Amino acid sequence: MRTLVLGADGFLGWPTALHLSDVGHEVGLCDNFLRRRYDEELGVESLVPIHPMDVRLAAWKEISGKSLPFYEGDLTDASFTNAMIEDFRPDVIVHFAEQRSAPYSMIDREHAVHTQVNNVVGNLNLLYAIADVDPSIHLVKLGTMGEYGTPNIDIEEGWIEIEHKGRKDVLPFPKQPGSFYHLSKVHDSHNIMFTCRVWGLRATDLNQGVVYGHATRQTALDDRLATRFDYDAVFGTFVNRFAIQAVLGHPLTVYGTGGQTRGLIDIRDTVECIRLACENPAEPGEFRVFNQVTESLSVADAAKVVAQTYPGPVEIDYVDNPRVELPEHYYRVIHTKLVDLGLEPHLLSESLLHSIYGAVERYADRVDVAAMRPSVDWRRTANPTRQATEPA
Ligand code: NAD
Ligand code: USQ
């Protein structure tokens, strides 16, 4: 199977490319290194040192004997996107290549516009390129559980049967996203669904929960194969951040009461879910949705799991929530489709001990404590003197 991984220099794209290569896919990679530029903009770095792409690829060649072609370019450049797909001729495209931080998208107008243009235009160019070059290519697209928000009913896998005024239909599950980033994913989902319905494309939208963990079987083989480990207040996600705070002996920063619940998934399960989606493709014309989570926990309960599993003392701090989100709510996610395909999930308590604390202890001296302080507020106050600026 020829598999093109877009966003292959990122936290998830790199380990996924290695995992698929390891199990026998002929893998091609694409990235424009935008994520590395966000680090420069924000003045932060991955906790675990990451190597340049040429070093990563040379290390994988040395270890596995496999050469992976790399396409450097930007999906918002339509001619680059078309040419890459024409050249690589994939059976399946795994699309990770987006701006993925909710706080980054909420910094100001400039960052909201950048997020939506980068994500929505890149994805739209990709849909056109697939339709132009080979409509039978299966698109595996990373969506997010945050597209659904936190409704007071069970969250189905993409579709819900509704009875209204005596008539029934199966319709897309309602979306109530919580940031301009999450909104960009909803826009993507609509564009993909439309092209499946109208052009007959085939796609799997993976509504993934918050990913935690760091090492996969392949990235653990050599330091040069390590993937990034973000912990700052803009790109870091809460479980990995809590693990760092525990190791450093700093209080875990639970926002608000911590009653907000999220779907979670271990990075080792992410790479396996992608394999399962690729190897069991959607039918032509089908827009398929999987909820890619393995368990749901409130933020406060996740902090308790960290406190229980870390061998040292752990303090929990309840800080003002900089986000606008429901503090307490019902949350039940249906997530059976990937398990039906064979996924055997890891659970958070076991994962923390497996790899996260070890990685943090090894690189604890690289932590910039100030970078973990919440810096982006969701609320907006009127300011008629504010000047619009253009993206750099
Ligand atoms: P990441 O930022 O580490 O990786 C994304 C990669 O895409 C980066 O290397 C970046 O340079 C590249 N990229 C961005 N825009 C591009 C463009 N226009 N052209 C080419 N390359 C581009 O993010 P990640 O954590 O690996 O997440 C990957 C995907 O999974 C994202 O779409 C994200 O929304 C989704 N997701 C992530 C999580 C999570 O917890 N990390 C959870 C759910 C969904
Ligand atoms: N939170 C804390 N303390 C912290 C950081 C976050 O309590 O120090 C809380 C937030 O208020 C939020 C929850 O933890 O309720 C999750 O926040 P997060 O920063 O860990 O993750 P989030 O912004 O939701 O985004 C991440 C990824 C994104 C992906 C999403 C999946 O960055 O790419 O789409 O997880 S989901 O949340 O299911 O939408």
Short mmCIF file of C-alpha atoms and ligand atoms in Angstrom, two decimals:
data_model
loop_
_atom_site.label_atom_id
_atom_site.label_comp_id
_atom_site.label_asym_id
_atom_site.label_seq_id
_atom_site.Cartn_x
_atom_site.Cartn_y
_atom_site.Cartn_z
CA MET A 1 0.00 0.00 0.00
CA ARG A 2 1.38 3.44 -0.99
CA THR A 3 0.69 5.86 1.85
CA LEU A 4 1.41 9.59 1.78
CA VAL A 5 1.65 11.18 5.24
CA LEU A 6 1.04 14.95 5.27
CA GLY A 7 2.35 16.82 8.33
CA ALA A 8 5.04 14.15 8.70
CA ASP A 9 7.42 16.34 10.72
CA GLY A 10 4.83 16.80 13.49
CA PHE A 11 4.15 15.17 16.86
CA LEU A 12 1.85 12.53 15.34
CA GLY A 13 2.82 12.53 11.66
CA TRP A 14 6.41 11.43 12.25
CA PRO A 15 5.64 8.38 14.47
CA THR A 16 2.78 7.43 12.16
CA ALA A 17 5.06 7.50 9.11
CA LEU A 18 7.55 5.23 10.91
CA HIS A 19 4.82 2.86 12.14
CA LEU A 20 3.34 2.48 8.65
CA SER A 21 6.78 2.05 7.10
CA ASP A 22 7.59 -0.61 9.71
CA VAL A 23 4.45 -2.64 8.92
CA GLY A 24 5.23 -2.61 5.18
CA HIS A 25 3.55 0.45 3.66
CA GLU A 26 5.53 2.34 1.03
CA VAL A 27 5.48 5.68 2.77
CA GLY A 28 5.97 9.19 1.37
CA LEU A 29 6.19 12.26 3.62
CA CYS A 30 5.25 15.93 3.27
CA ASP A 31 5.70 18.95 5.54
CA ASN A 32 6.46 22.67 5.25
CA PHE A 33 8.06 22.91 8.75
CA LEU A 34 5.43 25.42 9.86
CA ARG A 35 5.32 23.85 13.33
CA ARG A 36 9.04 24.51 13.85
CA ARG A 37 8.38 28.17 12.94
CA TYR A 38 5.62 28.42 15.60
CA ASP A 39 8.27 27.39 18.17
CA GLU A 40 10.44 30.31 17.03
CA GLU A 41 7.48 32.70 17.14
CA LEU A 42 6.50 31.62 20.68
CA GLY A 43 10.08 31.26 21.95
CA VAL A 44 9.55 27.64 23.06
CA GLU A 45 10.99 24.21 22.23
CA SER A 46 9.93 20.60 22.40
CA LEU A 47 10.94 19.07 25.75
CA VAL A 48 12.61 16.20 23.88
CA PRO A 49 15.16 17.39 21.30
CA ILE A 50 13.98 16.73 17.75
CA HIS A 51 16.29 16.34 14.80
CA PRO A 52 16.09 17.92 11.34
CA MET A 53 14.18 15.91 8.72
CA ASP A 54 17.32 14.83 6.83
CA VAL A 55 18.80 13.37 10.05
CA ARG A 56 15.51 11.64 10.89
CA LEU A 57 15.29 10.07 7.42
CA ALA A 58 18.95 8.98 7.43
CA ALA A 59 18.45 7.35 10.86
CA TRP A 60 15.38 5.44 9.65
CA LYS A 61 17.27 4.29 6.55
CA GLU A 62 20.15 3.08 8.73
CA ILE A 63 17.81 1.22 11.13
CA SER A 64 15.14 -0.14 8.79
CA GLY A 65 16.91 -0.12 5.43
CA LYS A 66 14.03 1.93 4.01
CA SER A 67 14.29 5.26 2.17
CA LEU A 68 11.23 7.46 2.55
CA PRO A 69 10.69 10.14 -0.12
CA PHE A 70 10.10 13.59 1.40
CA TYR A 71 8.16 16.43 -0.26
CA GLU A 72 8.85 19.83 1.31
CA GLY A 73 5.96 22.17 0.56
CA ASP A 74 2.78 23.87 1.65
CA LEU A 75 -0.69 22.42 1.07
CA THR A 76 -2.06 25.94 0.60
CA ASP A 77 0.03 25.97 -2.62
CA ALA A 78 -2.32 24.11 -4.98
CA SER A 79 0.26 23.44 -7.69
CA PHE A 80 2.67 21.91 -5.16
CA THR A 81 -0.12 19.73 -3.76
CA ASN A 82 -1.23 18.48 -7.18
CA ALA A 83 2.33 17.81 -8.32
CA MET A 84 3.16 15.84 -5.16
CA ILE A 85 0.14 13.57 -5.52
CA GLU A 86 0.75 13.14 -9.24
CA ASP A 87 4.36 12.18 -8.48
CA PHE A 88 3.81 9.84 -5.49
CA ARG A 89 0.52 8.26 -6.67
CA PRO A 90 -0.71 7.14 -3.23
CA ASP A 91 -3.46 4.63 -2.47
CA VAL A 92 -4.15 6.49 0.76
CA ILE A 93 -3.32 9.96 2.09
CA VAL A 94 -3.12 10.57 5.84
CA HIS A 95 -3.67 14.27 6.47
CA PHE A 96 -2.21 15.67 9.73
CA ALA A 97 -0.89 18.92 8.20
CA GLU A 98 -2.78 21.67 10.00
CA GLN A 99 -2.32 24.32 12.71
CA ARG A 100 -3.55 22.27 15.65
CA SER A 101 -3.52 24.47 18.75
CA ALA A 102 -6.80 25.90 20.09
CA PRO A 103 -5.02 28.60 22.17
CA TYR A 104 -2.86 29.62 19.16
CA SER A 105 -6.02 30.17 17.11
CA MET A 106 -7.48 32.35 19.90
CA ILE A 107 -4.47 34.72 20.32
CA ASP A 108 -5.93 37.42 18.06
CA ARG A 109 -7.51 38.04 14.65
CA GLU A 110 -4.25 37.38 12.83
CA HIS A 111 -3.82 33.94 14.39
CA ALA A 112 -7.49 33.00 13.89
CA VAL A 113 -7.29 33.96 10.21
CA HIS A 114 -3.99 32.14 9.76
CA THR A 115 -5.41 28.98 11.36
CA GLN A 116 -8.53 28.89 9.23
CA VAL A 117 -6.77 29.79 5.95
CA ASN A 118 -3.98 27.28 6.54
CA ASN A 119 -6.33 24.47 7.52
CA VAL A 120 -9.39 25.04 5.35
CA VAL A 121 -7.52 26.07 2.17
CA GLY A 122 -4.91 23.32 2.54
CA ASN A 123 -7.62 20.68 2.95
CA LEU A 124 -9.65 22.07 0.05
CA ASN A 125 -6.60 22.06 -2.24
CA LEU A 126 -6.02 18.46 -1.22
CA LEU A 127 -9.61 17.47 -2.11
CA TYR A 128 -9.21 19.08 -5.54
CA ALA A 129 -5.85 17.37 -6.07
CA ILE A 130 -7.34 13.95 -5.20
CA ALA A 131 -10.28 14.55 -7.53
CA ASP A 132 -7.95 15.68 -10.34
CA VAL A 133 -5.27 13.01 -10.03
CA ASP A 134 -7.11 9.90 -8.82
CA PRO A 135 -10.53 10.02 -7.09
CA SER A 136 -10.06 6.46 -5.80
CA ILE A 137 -7.41 7.65 -3.31
CA HIS A 138 -8.69 7.13 0.25
CA LEU A 139 -8.33 10.27 2.39
CA VAL A 140 -7.72 9.62 6.10
CA LYS A 141 -8.19 13.03 7.71
CA LEU A 142 -7.44 14.01 11.28
CA GLY A 143 -10.45 15.73 12.77
CA THR A 144 -11.03 16.25 16.47
CA MET A 145 -13.48 15.33 19.20
CA GLY A 146 -13.72 19.06 19.93
CA GLU A 147 -15.78 19.45 16.75
CA TYR A 148 -18.77 18.08 18.68
CA GLY A 149 -18.33 20.21 21.81
CA THR A 150 -20.00 18.87 24.93
CA PRO A 151 -23.67 18.17 24.14
CA ASN A 152 -26.02 16.82 26.81
CA ILE A 153 -26.54 13.60 24.80
CA ASP A 154 -24.27 10.70 23.77
CA ILE A 155 -21.81 11.65 21.00
CA GLU A 156 -22.32 9.20 18.11
CA GLU A 157 -19.66 8.37 15.51
CA GLY A 158 -20.37 11.19 13.07
CA TRP A 159 -24.03 10.51 12.32
CA ILE A 160 -27.25 10.51 14.37
CA GLU A 161 -30.73 9.20 13.59
CA ILE A 162 -33.24 11.99 14.22
CA GLU A 163 -37.02 11.78 14.31
CA HIS A 164 -38.65 15.15 13.62
CA LYS A 165 -42.37 15.81 13.17
CA GLY A 166 -43.05 12.18 12.40
CA ARG A 167 -40.20 11.74 9.87
CA LYS A 168 -36.78 10.11 10.38
CA ASP A 169 -33.34 10.68 8.84
CA VAL A 170 -29.70 9.88 9.59
CA LEU A 171 -27.92 13.26 9.70
CA PRO A 172 -24.45 14.60 10.58
CA PHE A 173 -24.06 14.84 14.36
CA PRO A 174 -24.42 18.51 15.48
CA LYS A 175 -21.17 20.44 15.98
CA GLN A 176 -20.54 23.03 18.71
CA PRO A 177 -16.77 23.63 18.57
CA GLY A 178 -14.91 25.60 21.24
CA SER A 179 -12.20 27.57 19.36
CA PHE A 180 -11.38 28.96 15.90
CA TYR A 181 -9.06 25.96 15.51
CA HIS A 182 -11.84 23.48 16.30
CA LEU A 183 -14.11 25.43 13.92
CA SER A 184 -11.55 24.96 11.13
CA LYS A 185 -11.92 21.19 11.58
CA VAL A 186 -15.71 21.46 11.30
CA HIS A 187 -15.31 23.41 8.06
CA ASP A 188 -12.92 20.70 6.79
CA SER A 189 -15.39 17.96 7.69
CA HIS A 190 -18.16 19.68 5.76
CA ASN A 191 -15.93 20.13 2.70
CA ILE A 192 -14.86 16.48 2.78
CA MET A 193 -18.43 15.23 3.26
CA PHE A 194 -19.55 17.37 0.32
CA THR A 195 -16.87 15.99 -2.03
CA CYS A 196 -17.73 12.40 -1.06
CA ARG A 197 -21.41 13.08 -1.79
CA VAL A 198 -20.93 15.09 -5.00
CA TRP A 199 -17.66 13.83 -6.53
CA GLY A 200 -17.71 10.30 -5.12
CA LEU A 201 -14.45 10.67 -3.14
CA ARG A 202 -13.83 8.25 -0.24
CA ALA A 203 -12.77 9.52 3.18
CA THR A 204 -12.40 8.65 6.84
CA ASP A 205 -12.65 11.56 9.29
CA LEU A 206 -10.93 10.59 12.54
CA ASN A 207 -12.37 12.66 15.37
CA GLN A 208 -9.49 12.22 17.72
CA GLY A 209 -9.38 13.11 21.41
CA VAL A 210 -6.44 14.69 23.24
CA VAL A 211 -3.29 12.63 22.60
CA TYR A 212 -0.87 11.88 25.44
CA GLY A 213 2.39 9.98 25.63
CA HIS A 214 5.54 10.30 23.66
CA ALA A 215 7.31 7.16 22.52
CA THR A 216 6.15 4.57 20.02
CA ARG A 217 7.89 1.29 19.24
CA GLN A 218 9.75 2.90 16.33
CA THR A 219 10.62 6.32 17.82
CA ALA A 220 12.09 4.57 20.86
CA LEU A 221 14.67 2.78 18.69
CA ASP A 222 17.05 5.75 18.46
CA ASP A 223 17.19 9.33 19.85
CA ARG A 224 17.32 10.65 16.28
CA LEU A 225 13.84 9.18 15.72
CA ALA A 226 12.22 10.94 18.71
CA THR A 227 9.05 12.91 18.10
CA ARG A 228 8.26 16.29 19.64
CA PHE A 229 6.96 16.68 23.21
CA ASP A 230 5.09 19.96 23.63
CA TYR A 231 4.32 21.30 27.09
CA ASP A 232 3.98 25.08 26.76
CA ALA A 233 0.65 26.83 27.43
CA VAL A 234 -0.10 27.21 23.71
CA PHE A 235 0.86 23.87 22.11
CA GLY A 236 1.22 21.58 25.13
CA THR A 237 -1.74 19.34 25.92
CA PHE A 238 -2.86 18.80 29.46
CA VAL A 239 -1.82 15.23 30.31
CA ASN A 240 1.75 15.61 29.06
CA ARG A 241 1.94 19.02 30.80
CA PHE A 242 0.70 17.48 34.08
CA ALA A 243 3.40 14.79 33.80
CA ILE A 244 6.08 17.49 33.54
CA GLN A 245 4.64 19.43 36.45
CA ALA A 246 4.61 16.26 38.57
CA VAL A 247 8.25 15.47 37.78
CA LEU A 248 9.37 19.05 38.50
CA GLY A 249 7.41 19.13 41.76
CA HIS A 250 5.20 21.99 40.49
CA PRO A 251 1.44 21.99 41.13
CA LEU A 252 -0.66 20.58 38.28
CA THR A 253 -2.55 23.47 36.64
CA VAL A 254 -6.17 22.31 36.47
CA TYR A 255 -8.24 25.03 34.77
CA GLY A 256 -11.40 25.95 36.69
CA THR A 257 -12.92 23.10 38.68
CA GLY A 258 -11.48 20.50 36.28
CA GLY A 259 -15.01 19.20 35.67
CA GLN A 260 -14.54 19.56 31.89
CA THR A 261 -14.27 16.06 30.41
CA ARG A 262 -12.32 15.09 27.30
CA GLY A 263 -11.74 11.96 25.26
CA LEU A 264 -8.13 10.77 25.47
CA ILE A 265 -5.85 8.51 23.46
CA ASP A 266 -2.28 7.21 23.85
CA ILE A 267 0.07 8.06 20.98
CA ARG A 268 0.74 4.32 20.50
CA ASP A 269 -2.98 3.85 19.84
CA THR A 270 -3.08 6.84 17.47
CA VAL A 271 -0.53 5.28 15.11
CA GLU A 272 -2.36 1.95 15.21
CA CYS A 273 -5.75 3.59 14.56
CA ILE A 274 -4.29 5.24 11.46
CA ARG A 275 -3.01 1.87 10.23
CA LEU A 276 -6.44 0.31 10.78
CA ALA A 277 -8.19 3.17 8.93
CA CYS A 278 -5.74 2.93 5.99
CA GLU A 279 -5.93 -0.84 5.66
CA ASN A 280 -9.76 -0.92 5.88
CA PRO A 281 -10.69 1.87 3.45
CA ALA A 282 -14.01 3.69 3.10
CA GLU A 283 -16.09 2.78 0.04
CA PRO A 284 -16.14 5.12 -2.99
CA GLY A 285 -18.53 7.98 -2.15
CA GLU A 286 -18.47 7.13 1.57
CA PHE A 287 -17.74 9.77 4.23
CA ARG A 288 -16.93 7.65 7.27
CA VAL A 289 -16.39 9.01 10.78
CA PHE A 290 -14.58 7.26 13.63
CA ASN A 291 -14.33 8.69 17.15
CA GLN A 292 -10.65 8.08 17.86
CA VAL A 293 -10.61 7.98 21.67
CA THR A 294 -10.02 5.15 24.09
CA GLU A 295 -11.31 6.61 27.38
CA SER A 296 -12.91 9.79 28.72
CA LEU A 297 -11.75 11.55 31.86
CA SER A 298 -12.43 14.91 33.48
CA VAL A 299 -9.35 17.12 33.74
CA ALA A 300 -9.52 16.82 37.54
CA ASP A 301 -9.64 13.01 37.33
CA ALA A 302 -6.70 12.95 34.91
CA ALA A 303 -4.76 15.07 37.42
CA LYS A 304 -5.64 12.49 40.09
CA VAL A 305 -4.31 9.67 37.88
CA VAL A 306 -1.03 11.59 37.58
CA ALA A 307 -0.94 12.12 41.34
CA GLN A 308 -1.58 8.40 41.97
CA THR A 309 0.91 7.07 39.43
CA TYR A 310 3.83 9.43 39.97
CA PRO A 311 6.09 8.00 42.67
CA GLY A 312 6.78 11.43 44.31
CA PRO A 313 4.46 13.94 46.01
CA VAL A 314 2.06 15.78 43.65
CA GLU A 315 0.06 18.95 44.36
CA ILE A 316 -2.97 20.05 42.32
CA ASP A 317 -3.71 23.75 41.76
CA TYR A 318 -7.14 24.91 40.51
CA VAL A 319 -6.37 28.05 38.46
CA ASP A 320 -8.68 30.54 36.68
CA ASN A 321 -9.82 29.02 33.42
CA PRO A 322 -8.61 31.21 30.51
CA ARG A 323 -11.01 29.37 28.17
CA VAL A 324 -14.76 29.68 27.77
CA GLU A 325 -16.03 26.12 28.21
CA LEU A 326 -18.63 24.33 30.32
CA PRO A 327 -17.14 23.68 33.77
CA GLU A 328 -19.27 20.56 34.42
CA HIS A 329 -21.23 18.58 31.85
CA TYR A 330 -22.48 15.21 30.62
CA TYR A 331 -19.94 13.45 28.35
CA ARG A 332 -20.35 10.04 26.79
CA VAL A 333 -18.64 9.19 23.52
CA ILE A 334 -19.49 6.19 21.35
CA HIS A 335 -16.21 4.76 20.04
CA THR A 336 -16.66 1.19 18.85
CA LYS A 337 -15.68 1.32 15.18
CA LEU A 338 -11.90 1.22 15.65
CA VAL A 339 -12.20 -1.47 18.33
CA ASP A 340 -14.33 -3.48 15.86
CA LEU A 341 -11.42 -3.20 13.39
CA GLY A 342 -9.05 -4.65 16.02
CA LEU A 343 -7.73 -1.77 18.16
CA GLU A 344 -6.48 -2.90 21.60
CA PRO A 345 -6.38 0.30 23.64
CA HIS A 346 -3.81 1.33 26.25
CA LEU A 347 -5.11 3.16 29.33
CA LEU A 348 -3.77 6.36 30.85
CA SER A 349 -2.64 4.96 34.20
CA GLU A 350 -0.44 2.36 32.52
CA SER A 351 0.87 4.76 29.85
CA LEU A 352 2.10 7.35 32.30
CA LEU A 353 4.33 4.79 33.91
CA HIS A 354 5.30 3.27 30.58
CA SER A 355 7.03 6.20 28.96
CA ILE A 356 6.02 9.70 29.88
CA TYR A 357 7.69 10.12 33.28
CA GLY A 358 10.91 8.57 31.97
CA ALA A 359 11.14 11.03 29.05
CA VAL A 360 10.38 13.96 31.34
CA GLU A 361 12.95 12.94 33.96
CA ARG A 362 15.61 12.59 31.28
CA TYR A 363 15.03 16.10 29.88
CA ALA A 364 13.75 17.96 32.97
CA ASP A 365 16.57 20.50 32.76
CA ARG A 366 15.20 21.71 29.38
CA VAL A 367 11.84 22.81 30.85
CA ASP A 368 11.04 26.52 30.63
CA VAL A 369 8.68 26.89 33.59
CA ALA A 370 7.39 30.33 32.50
CA ALA A 371 6.19 28.87 29.18
CA MET A 372 3.63 26.74 31.04
CA ARG A 373 1.71 29.76 32.45
CA PRO A 374 -1.64 30.19 30.62
CA SER A 375 -1.16 33.08 28.17
CA VAL A 376 -4.21 33.11 25.88
CA ASP A 377 -7.64 34.26 27.09
CA TRP A 378 -10.74 33.22 25.13
CA ARG A 379 -12.70 36.35 26.21
CA ARG A 380 -12.62 39.47 24.10
CA THR A 381 -13.22 43.00 25.31
CA ALA A 382 -14.32 45.88 23.04
CA ASN A 383 -11.40 48.05 21.91
CA PRO A 384 -12.20 50.47 19.06
CA THR A 385 -8.57 51.68 18.93
CA ARG A 386 -7.22 48.17 18.24
CA GLN A 387 -5.41 48.10 14.90
CA ALA A 388 -5.83 45.24 12.46
CA THR A 389 -2.47 43.76 11.50
CA GLU A 390 -1.52 41.45 8.69
CA PRO A 391 0.08 38.02 9.25
CA ALA A 392 3.87 38.15 9.27
P1 NAD B 1 1.81 19.13 14.84
O1 NAD B 1 1.62 20.62 14.78
O2 NAD B 1 2.87 18.59 15.70
O3 NAD B 1 2.02 18.58 13.35
C1 NAD B 1 1.39 19.12 12.21
C2 NAD B 1 2.43 19.17 11.10
O4 NAD B 1 1.80 19.69 9.93
C3 NAD B 1 3.60 20.10 11.43
O5 NAD B 1 4.82 19.42 11.26
C4 NAD B 1 3.44 21.27 10.47
O6 NAD B 1 4.67 21.82 10.06
C5 NAD B 1 2.67 20.62 9.30
N1 NAD B 1 1.83 21.57 8.57
C6 NAD B 1 0.92 22.45 9.06
N2 NAD B 1 0.35 23.15 8.07
C7 NAD B 1 0.90 22.70 6.91
C8 NAD B 1 0.72 23.04 5.55
N3 NAD B 1 -0.11 24.03 5.18
N4 NAD B 1 1.43 22.37 4.60
C9 NAD B 1 2.31 21.39 4.96
N5 NAD B 1 2.53 21.04 6.26
C10 NAD B 1 1.83 21.69 7.21
O7 NAD B 1 0.39 18.52 15.23
P2 NAD B 1 0.03 17.07 15.79
O8 NAD B 1 -0.14 17.15 17.24
O9 NAD B 1 0.94 16.07 15.19
O10 NAD B 1 -1.43 16.88 15.18
C11 NAD B 1 -1.59 16.36 13.86
C12 NAD B 1 -3.05 16.41 13.46
O11 NAD B 1 -3.83 15.67 14.39
C13 NAD B 1 -3.63 17.82 13.43
O12 NAD B 1 -4.46 17.96 12.30
C14 NAD B 1 -4.44 17.90 14.69
O13 NAD B 1 -5.52 18.78 14.55
C15 NAD B 1 -4.89 16.47 14.89
N6 NAD B 1 -5.12 16.14 16.31
C16 NAD B 1 -4.10 16.25 17.21
C17 NAD B 1 -4.32 15.94 18.55
C18 NAD B 1 -3.24 16.08 19.60
O14 NAD B 1 -3.55 15.92 20.80
N7 NAD B 1 -1.99 16.33 19.22
C19 NAD B 1 -5.60 15.51 18.95
C20 NAD B 1 -6.62 15.42 18.00
C21 NAD B 1 -6.37 15.74 16.69
N1 USQ B 2 -6.48 22.27 30.62
C1 USQ B 2 -6.24 22.36 31.98
N2 USQ B 2 -4.99 22.67 32.40
C2 USQ B 2 -3.95 22.90 31.53
C3 USQ B 2 -4.21 22.81 30.14
C4 USQ B 2 -5.49 22.49 29.71
O1 USQ B 2 -7.14 22.17 32.80
O2 USQ B 2 -2.83 23.18 31.99
C5 USQ B 2 -7.82 21.87 30.14
C6 USQ B 2 -8.47 22.83 29.15
O3 USQ B 2 -9.22 23.81 29.82
C7 USQ B 2 -9.33 21.89 28.31
C8 USQ B 2 -8.62 20.54 28.38
O4 USQ B 2 -7.65 20.66 29.43
O5 USQ B 2 -10.59 21.72 28.89
C9 USQ B 2 -7.91 20.14 27.11
O6 USQ B 2 -6.98 21.15 26.74
P1 USQ B 2 -5.63 20.78 25.96
O7 USQ B 2 -4.83 22.03 25.82
O8 USQ B 2 -4.98 19.61 26.55
O9 USQ B 2 -6.20 20.29 24.54
P2 USQ B 2 -7.12 21.02 23.47
O10 USQ B 2 -6.96 22.49 23.48
O11 USQ B 2 -8.50 20.49 23.60
O12 USQ B 2 -6.47 20.53 22.10
C10 USQ B 2 -5.79 19.29 21.97
C11 USQ B 2 -4.94 19.36 20.71
C12 USQ B 2 -5.86 19.54 19.50
C13 USQ B 2 -6.90 18.44 19.48
C14 USQ B 2 -7.68 18.39 20.79
C15 USQ B 2 -8.58 17.17 20.87
O13 USQ B 2 -4.02 20.44 20.80
O14 USQ B 2 -5.08 19.48 18.30
O15 USQ B 2 -7.79 18.66 18.42
O16 USQ B 2 -6.74 18.24 21.88
S1 USQ B 2 -10.11 17.57 21.63
O17 USQ B 2 -9.85 18.20 22.92
O18 USQ B 2 -10.83 16.33 21.77
O19 USQ B 2 -10.79 18.49 20.74
#
